[in-house]
Amino acid sequence: MKDQMTRKSRDKGSILILSLWTVVFLTFIAVMLGGSAGTGIRFSGRIEDISISYDLASSGMLYAIRTIAAGKLDTSPSTDALNDQWANDPSIFGEVKLGEGSYGFAYDKKDDSSGQVLTYFGMVDEERKLNLNYADREEIVRLLLELTDMDQVRATELAASIIDWRDVDDILYNTVDSASERAAYVRAALAYAPANENFHELGQLMFVNGMDPKVFVRIRDYVTVHSTGRININTATAEVLVAIGLSSDMADKVKLFRAGQDGTEGTYDDNVFTSVNKVSGDLEGHFALTDAEKDEITRFVATGKLSVRSDNFMAVCTGHVAGAGTSGKVISVFDRNGNIKYWGYVSLAS
């Protein structure tokens, strides 16, 4: 009898313990499910905000492209310069309210004349950059030397690799033994060969044998694959002007001429080259040029590498969702007629 009572007590104790563990387990599951549901809701909301931010950025970009194509920003039909509306006009390209948020076009640029880092609200013309589909080796080498810490040998090798990517043959550039481009890529442990055609987008530059990510970041704002190939002397950086053959001193004079009296480019008092044929005269009228400098600028103009107008533009539009702290960025390259040459998503920031 006593054993039976003891056994019943032990069974009741086991049932109680099992019941308590069941309650604890079910409570744990409930907490986990509740937390997961909350996380899922928050994640779903985050995805929606991201989608909206990209929609806002895309809408802003399409508006900018249509505005360019309609000629509404073409205030000086024969020239393009850094004080034009497309380059910097906060009333058009600043923060614009739209739907559940806003969009805007803003980028920072160091003014070579004043040394200040200025915020511009607008687009960047591709004709201010060196087109890697047209540039010769010497031009690419000079740009690399201007922008990176490469020595002459390393810059020459990389410039040759860039040309090998775009040329139509399988022969390494400027070699006497007809060495194979494909073999060079195999030796470099690369699982692909040069395209042997023009670059279609700037990102392809990262696949070039010998290209370093740090070098790419340093030069990407100075090169393009979407331009006429001619350099707009009204917008080009000093580094690009040097790359196509102008001396550093004369490039600085070009920048000073453009900056006007306030010494800052992109403002109301900028001087603008109205014709390639007038570049020499404009500079001679502004500076006391030596005979050697006059000869240099005359030869430079005669190369046919210059223009005073731009036909292709790049813009980055950022969409912001009101109160969400979410931003989506869209980048596009397009021509004056509204033809889109590149479209992509840049980054996501919170």
XYZ file of C-alpha atoms in Angstrom:
350
model
C 0.000 0.000 0.000
C 2.776 2.373 0.951
C 4.665 1.535 -2.283
C 1.541 2.196 -4.305
C 1.064 5.626 -2.677
C 4.723 6.470 -3.265
C 4.418 5.459 -6.923
C 1.298 7.646 -7.348
C 3.063 10.615 -5.748
C 6.056 10.106 -8.049
C 3.741 9.946 -11.092
C 1.974 13.154 -10.050
C 5.351 14.880 -9.612
C 6.461 13.761 -13.053
C 3.234 15.017 -14.601
C 3.658 18.389 -12.845
C 7.229 18.772 -14.063
C 6.219 17.777 -17.590
C 3.374 20.302 -17.489
C 5.699 23.075 -16.332
C 8.202 22.292 -19.112
C 5.368 22.268 -21.643
C 4.250 25.728 -20.488
C 7.830 27.017 -20.698
C 8.297 25.531 -24.172
C 5.031 26.932 -25.495
C 5.856 30.335 -23.995
C 9.267 30.247 -25.720
C 7.668 29.355 -29.050
C 5.133 32.156 -28.655
C 7.878 34.691 -27.943
C 9.919 33.498 -30.898
C 6.978 33.583 -33.260
C 6.003 37.012 -32.026
C 9.547 38.292 -32.493
C 9.808 36.757 -35.945
C 6.532 38.298 -36.957
C 7.749 41.697 -35.808
C 11.022 41.269 -37.647
C 9.174 40.117 -40.743
C 6.917 43.142 -40.649
C 9.878 45.480 -40.203
C 11.813 43.752 -43.001
C 8.810 43.910 -45.307
C 8.457 47.613 -44.586
C 12.153 48.139 -45.254
C 11.906 46.405 -48.638
C 8.927 48.567 -49.541
C 10.816 51.749 -48.596
C 13.781 50.658 -50.709
C 11.498 50.023 -53.677
C 9.841 53.408 -53.283
C 13.207 55.181 -53.019
C 14.339 53.670 -56.319
C 11.017 54.570 -57.928
C 11.512 58.173 -56.820
C 15.080 58.231 -58.151
C 13.992 56.684 -61.453
C 11.185 59.208 -61.843
C 13.565 62.084 -61.211
C 16.065 60.712 -63.710
C 13.460 60.308 -66.443
C 12.315 63.884 -65.829
C 15.905 65.132 -66.222
C 16.383 63.178 -69.445
C 13.144 64.543 -70.894
C 14.141 68.064 -69.863
C 17.444 67.787 -71.704
C 15.785 66.261 -74.784
C 13.204 69.055 -74.898
C 15.994 71.641 -75.047
C 14.702 73.448 -71.966
C 18.204 73.772 -70.481
C 19.863 74.722 -73.765
C 20.258 78.409 -72.921
C 23.424 78.696 -75.022
C 22.830 76.460 -78.085
C 26.367 76.710 -79.463
C 28.274 76.086 -76.205
C 28.135 74.141 -72.951
C 29.873 75.400 -69.822
C 29.930 74.827 -66.069
C 27.638 77.806 -65.383
C 24.832 76.404 -67.549
C 21.616 75.198 -65.902
C 22.280 71.521 -66.664
C 25.524 71.713 -64.663
C 24.245 73.517 -61.591
C 20.758 74.813 -60.846
C 19.300 74.027 -57.395
C 15.876 75.261 -58.485
C 15.702 72.407 -61.001
C 17.988 69.726 -59.597
C 17.781 70.365 -55.863
C 15.422 68.459 -53.586
C 12.082 67.992 -55.367
C 9.035 66.732 -53.456
C 7.263 63.836 -55.134
C 4.657 61.400 -53.826
C 5.866 59.768 -50.611
C 9.252 61.441 -50.645
C 11.598 63.439 -52.837
C 14.439 63.208 -55.319
C 17.476 65.328 -56.104
C 20.704 65.583 -58.064
C 23.734 66.612 -56.005
C 27.450 65.924 -56.283
C 30.629 67.359 -54.811
C 33.381 68.718 -57.013
C 36.677 70.304 -56.103
C 37.156 73.605 -57.865
C 40.691 73.543 -59.277
C 40.968 77.324 -59.310
C 39.889 78.063 -55.723
C 40.629 74.677 -54.137
C 37.168 74.613 -52.551
C 34.955 71.530 -52.555
C 31.641 72.738 -53.952
C 28.265 71.033 -54.082
C 26.700 71.138 -57.530
C 23.073 70.407 -58.312
C 22.892 69.020 -61.817
C 24.580 66.745 -64.307
C 28.100 66.025 -65.534
C 28.857 66.171 -69.237
C 30.793 63.224 -70.633
C 32.736 65.476 -73.020
C 34.794 66.762 -70.102
C 36.321 63.264 -69.808
C 38.829 61.200 -71.772
C 37.051 58.589 -73.910
C 38.892 55.278 -73.527
C 37.479 54.009 -76.817
C 39.319 56.757 -78.733
C 42.310 57.746 -76.600
C 45.764 56.649 -77.714
C 48.307 55.093 -75.398
C 50.180 58.330 -74.713
C 46.975 60.112 -73.670
C 46.026 57.307 -71.290
C 49.560 57.237 -69.859
C 49.533 60.979 -69.200
C 46.177 60.741 -67.430
C 47.383 57.859 -65.248
C 50.509 59.816 -64.316
C 48.385 62.858 -63.439
C 45.908 60.980 -61.259
C 47.816 58.084 -59.674
C 51.193 57.322 -58.123
C 52.175 55.008 -61.007
C 55.572 55.321 -62.577
C 56.056 55.599 -66.338
C 56.592 51.869 -66.859
C 53.522 50.767 -64.918
C 51.321 53.437 -66.539
C 52.514 52.406 -70.004
C 51.747 48.745 -69.323
C 48.235 49.480 -68.095
C 47.525 51.834 -71.000
C 48.584 49.089 -73.421
C 46.250 46.626 -71.653
C 43.348 49.068 -72.020
C 43.994 49.342 -75.755
C 44.323 45.544 -76.039
C 40.867 45.170 -74.510
C 39.230 47.329 -77.186
C 41.254 46.492 -80.305
C 40.058 43.765 -82.681
C 43.135 41.524 -82.725
C 44.676 39.037 -80.294
C 48.150 40.576 -80.465
C 49.565 42.376 -77.444
C 49.863 46.095 -78.130
C 53.187 47.321 -79.476
C 55.034 43.991 -79.311
C 57.464 42.694 -81.933
C 56.877 38.980 -81.372
C 53.083 38.993 -81.925
C 52.485 37.689 -78.415
C 48.900 36.629 -77.669
C 46.544 38.738 -75.542
C 44.672 35.588 -74.500
C 47.895 33.953 -73.342
C 48.683 37.038 -71.244
C 45.304 36.760 -69.512
C 45.893 33.061 -68.859
C 49.269 33.855 -67.299
C 47.544 36.403 -65.100
C 45.131 33.649 -63.924
C 42.138 35.442 -65.419
C 39.263 33.242 -66.554
C 38.381 35.408 -69.543
C 40.006 37.139 -72.501
C 39.852 40.730 -73.793
C 36.563 41.658 -75.477
C 38.401 42.924 -78.589
C 35.730 45.557 -79.075
C 34.952 48.979 -77.656
C 34.044 49.352 -74.002
C 30.251 49.415 -73.603
C 30.255 50.599 -70.013
C 32.888 51.929 -67.653
C 32.655 48.949 -65.299
C 34.337 46.789 -67.934
C 37.546 48.632 -67.147
C 37.826 46.545 -63.977
C 38.303 43.412 -66.121
C 41.358 44.786 -67.910
C 44.537 42.861 -67.129
C 46.520 44.876 -64.582
C 43.706 47.157 -63.455
C 43.707 47.771 -59.726
C 40.492 48.741 -57.853
C 42.238 51.738 -56.272
C 43.358 52.957 -59.683
C 39.848 52.503 -61.052
C 38.362 54.582 -58.236
C 40.951 57.308 -58.824
C 40.354 57.650 -62.576
C 36.667 56.774 -63.028
C 35.435 60.384 -62.831
C 37.908 61.441 -65.529
C 37.226 58.789 -68.160
C 34.210 57.760 -70.200
C 33.087 55.401 -72.940
C 30.037 57.494 -73.857
C 31.144 60.657 -75.631
C 31.979 62.010 -79.053
C 35.679 61.630 -78.266
C 36.289 65.381 -78.446
C 37.031 67.261 -75.222
C 34.906 70.259 -74.251
C 37.444 72.909 -73.331
C 34.759 74.744 -71.346
C 34.244 71.865 -68.907
C 37.326 69.606 -68.979
C 39.485 69.190 -65.887
C 43.126 70.242 -65.948
C 44.154 66.561 -65.787
C 42.220 65.715 -68.941
C 43.594 68.742 -70.792
C 47.112 67.604 -69.884
C 46.273 64.064 -71.011
C 45.405 65.245 -74.526
C 48.609 67.209 -74.853
C 48.394 70.587 -73.120
C 51.107 71.575 -70.643
C 50.163 71.939 -66.970
C 50.841 75.695 -67.061
C 48.565 76.235 -70.057
C 45.887 73.974 -68.572
C 45.923 76.165 -65.460
C 45.506 79.251 -67.632
C 42.498 77.691 -69.345
C 40.936 77.062 -65.937
C 41.691 80.585 -64.712
C 40.157 82.081 -67.857
C 36.993 80.039 -67.346
C 36.703 80.940 -63.641
C 36.193 84.654 -64.294
C 36.782 87.423 -61.762
C 35.571 85.535 -58.688
C 38.056 82.711 -59.328
C 35.380 79.990 -59.028
C 34.019 77.998 -61.934
C 30.321 77.439 -62.368
C 29.265 80.949 -61.358
C 27.610 83.828 -63.217
C 30.834 85.613 -64.186
C 32.527 82.645 -65.895
C 34.225 83.221 -69.219
C 33.183 80.799 -71.958
C 35.070 79.759 -75.085
C 32.483 80.296 -77.817
C 34.462 78.628 -80.603
C 37.455 76.318 -80.863
C 38.940 78.714 -83.421
C 38.780 81.542 -80.872
C 40.528 79.707 -78.025
C 43.970 81.091 -78.885
C 42.685 84.648 -79.204
C 40.678 84.455 -75.977
C 43.691 83.286 -73.996
C 46.025 85.813 -75.590
C 43.562 88.577 -74.740
C 43.390 87.474 -71.119
C 47.021 86.595 -70.364
C 50.391 87.938 -71.406
C 51.418 84.783 -73.244
C 54.968 84.163 -74.354
C 55.657 83.263 -77.985
C 56.209 79.656 -76.908
C 52.822 79.576 -75.159
C 51.112 81.065 -78.204
C 52.664 78.397 -80.390
C 51.636 75.684 -77.930
C 47.970 76.677 -77.791
C 47.849 77.110 -81.581
C 49.209 73.589 -82.101
C 46.864 72.240 -79.443
C 43.804 73.714 -81.144
C 44.964 72.361 -84.496
C 44.859 68.746 -83.239
C 41.081 68.642 -83.696
C 40.602 67.128 -80.241
C 38.573 70.027 -78.844
C 34.981 71.202 -78.845
C 33.004 73.851 -76.964
C 29.800 71.829 -76.719
C 28.715 68.598 -75.032
C 26.342 65.986 -76.402
C 26.324 63.370 -73.619
C 25.527 63.667 -69.934
C 25.777 61.585 -66.782
C 23.578 62.101 -63.739
C 23.048 60.507 -60.347
C 19.573 60.895 -58.882
C 18.860 60.059 -55.236
C 15.361 59.206 -54.064
C 14.428 59.728 -50.397
C 11.417 58.196 -48.619
C 9.915 60.729 -46.208
C 10.572 59.815 -42.582
C 12.142 56.447 -43.428
C 15.809 57.379 -43.689
C 16.027 55.307 -46.859
C 17.740 56.414 -50.061
C 18.047 54.782 -53.466
C 20.386 56.022 -56.175
C 20.071 55.677 -59.928
C 22.828 56.542 -62.414
C 22.276 57.147 -66.100
C 24.228 58.287 -69.135
C 22.208 59.760 -71.998
C 22.631 62.024 -74.980
C 21.099 65.371 -75.819
C 18.284 63.686 -77.736
C 17.216 61.653 -74.710
C 18.721 58.344 -75.821
C 19.741 56.341 -72.742
C 23.198 54.787 -73.065
C 23.509 53.416 -69.545
C 21.157 52.864 -66.600
C 22.015 51.321 -63.286
C 21.547 51.393 -59.540
C 24.416 52.960 -57.686
C 24.033 52.139 -53.995
C 21.728 52.011 -51.010
C 22.274 54.201 -47.990
C 20.348 54.604 -44.775
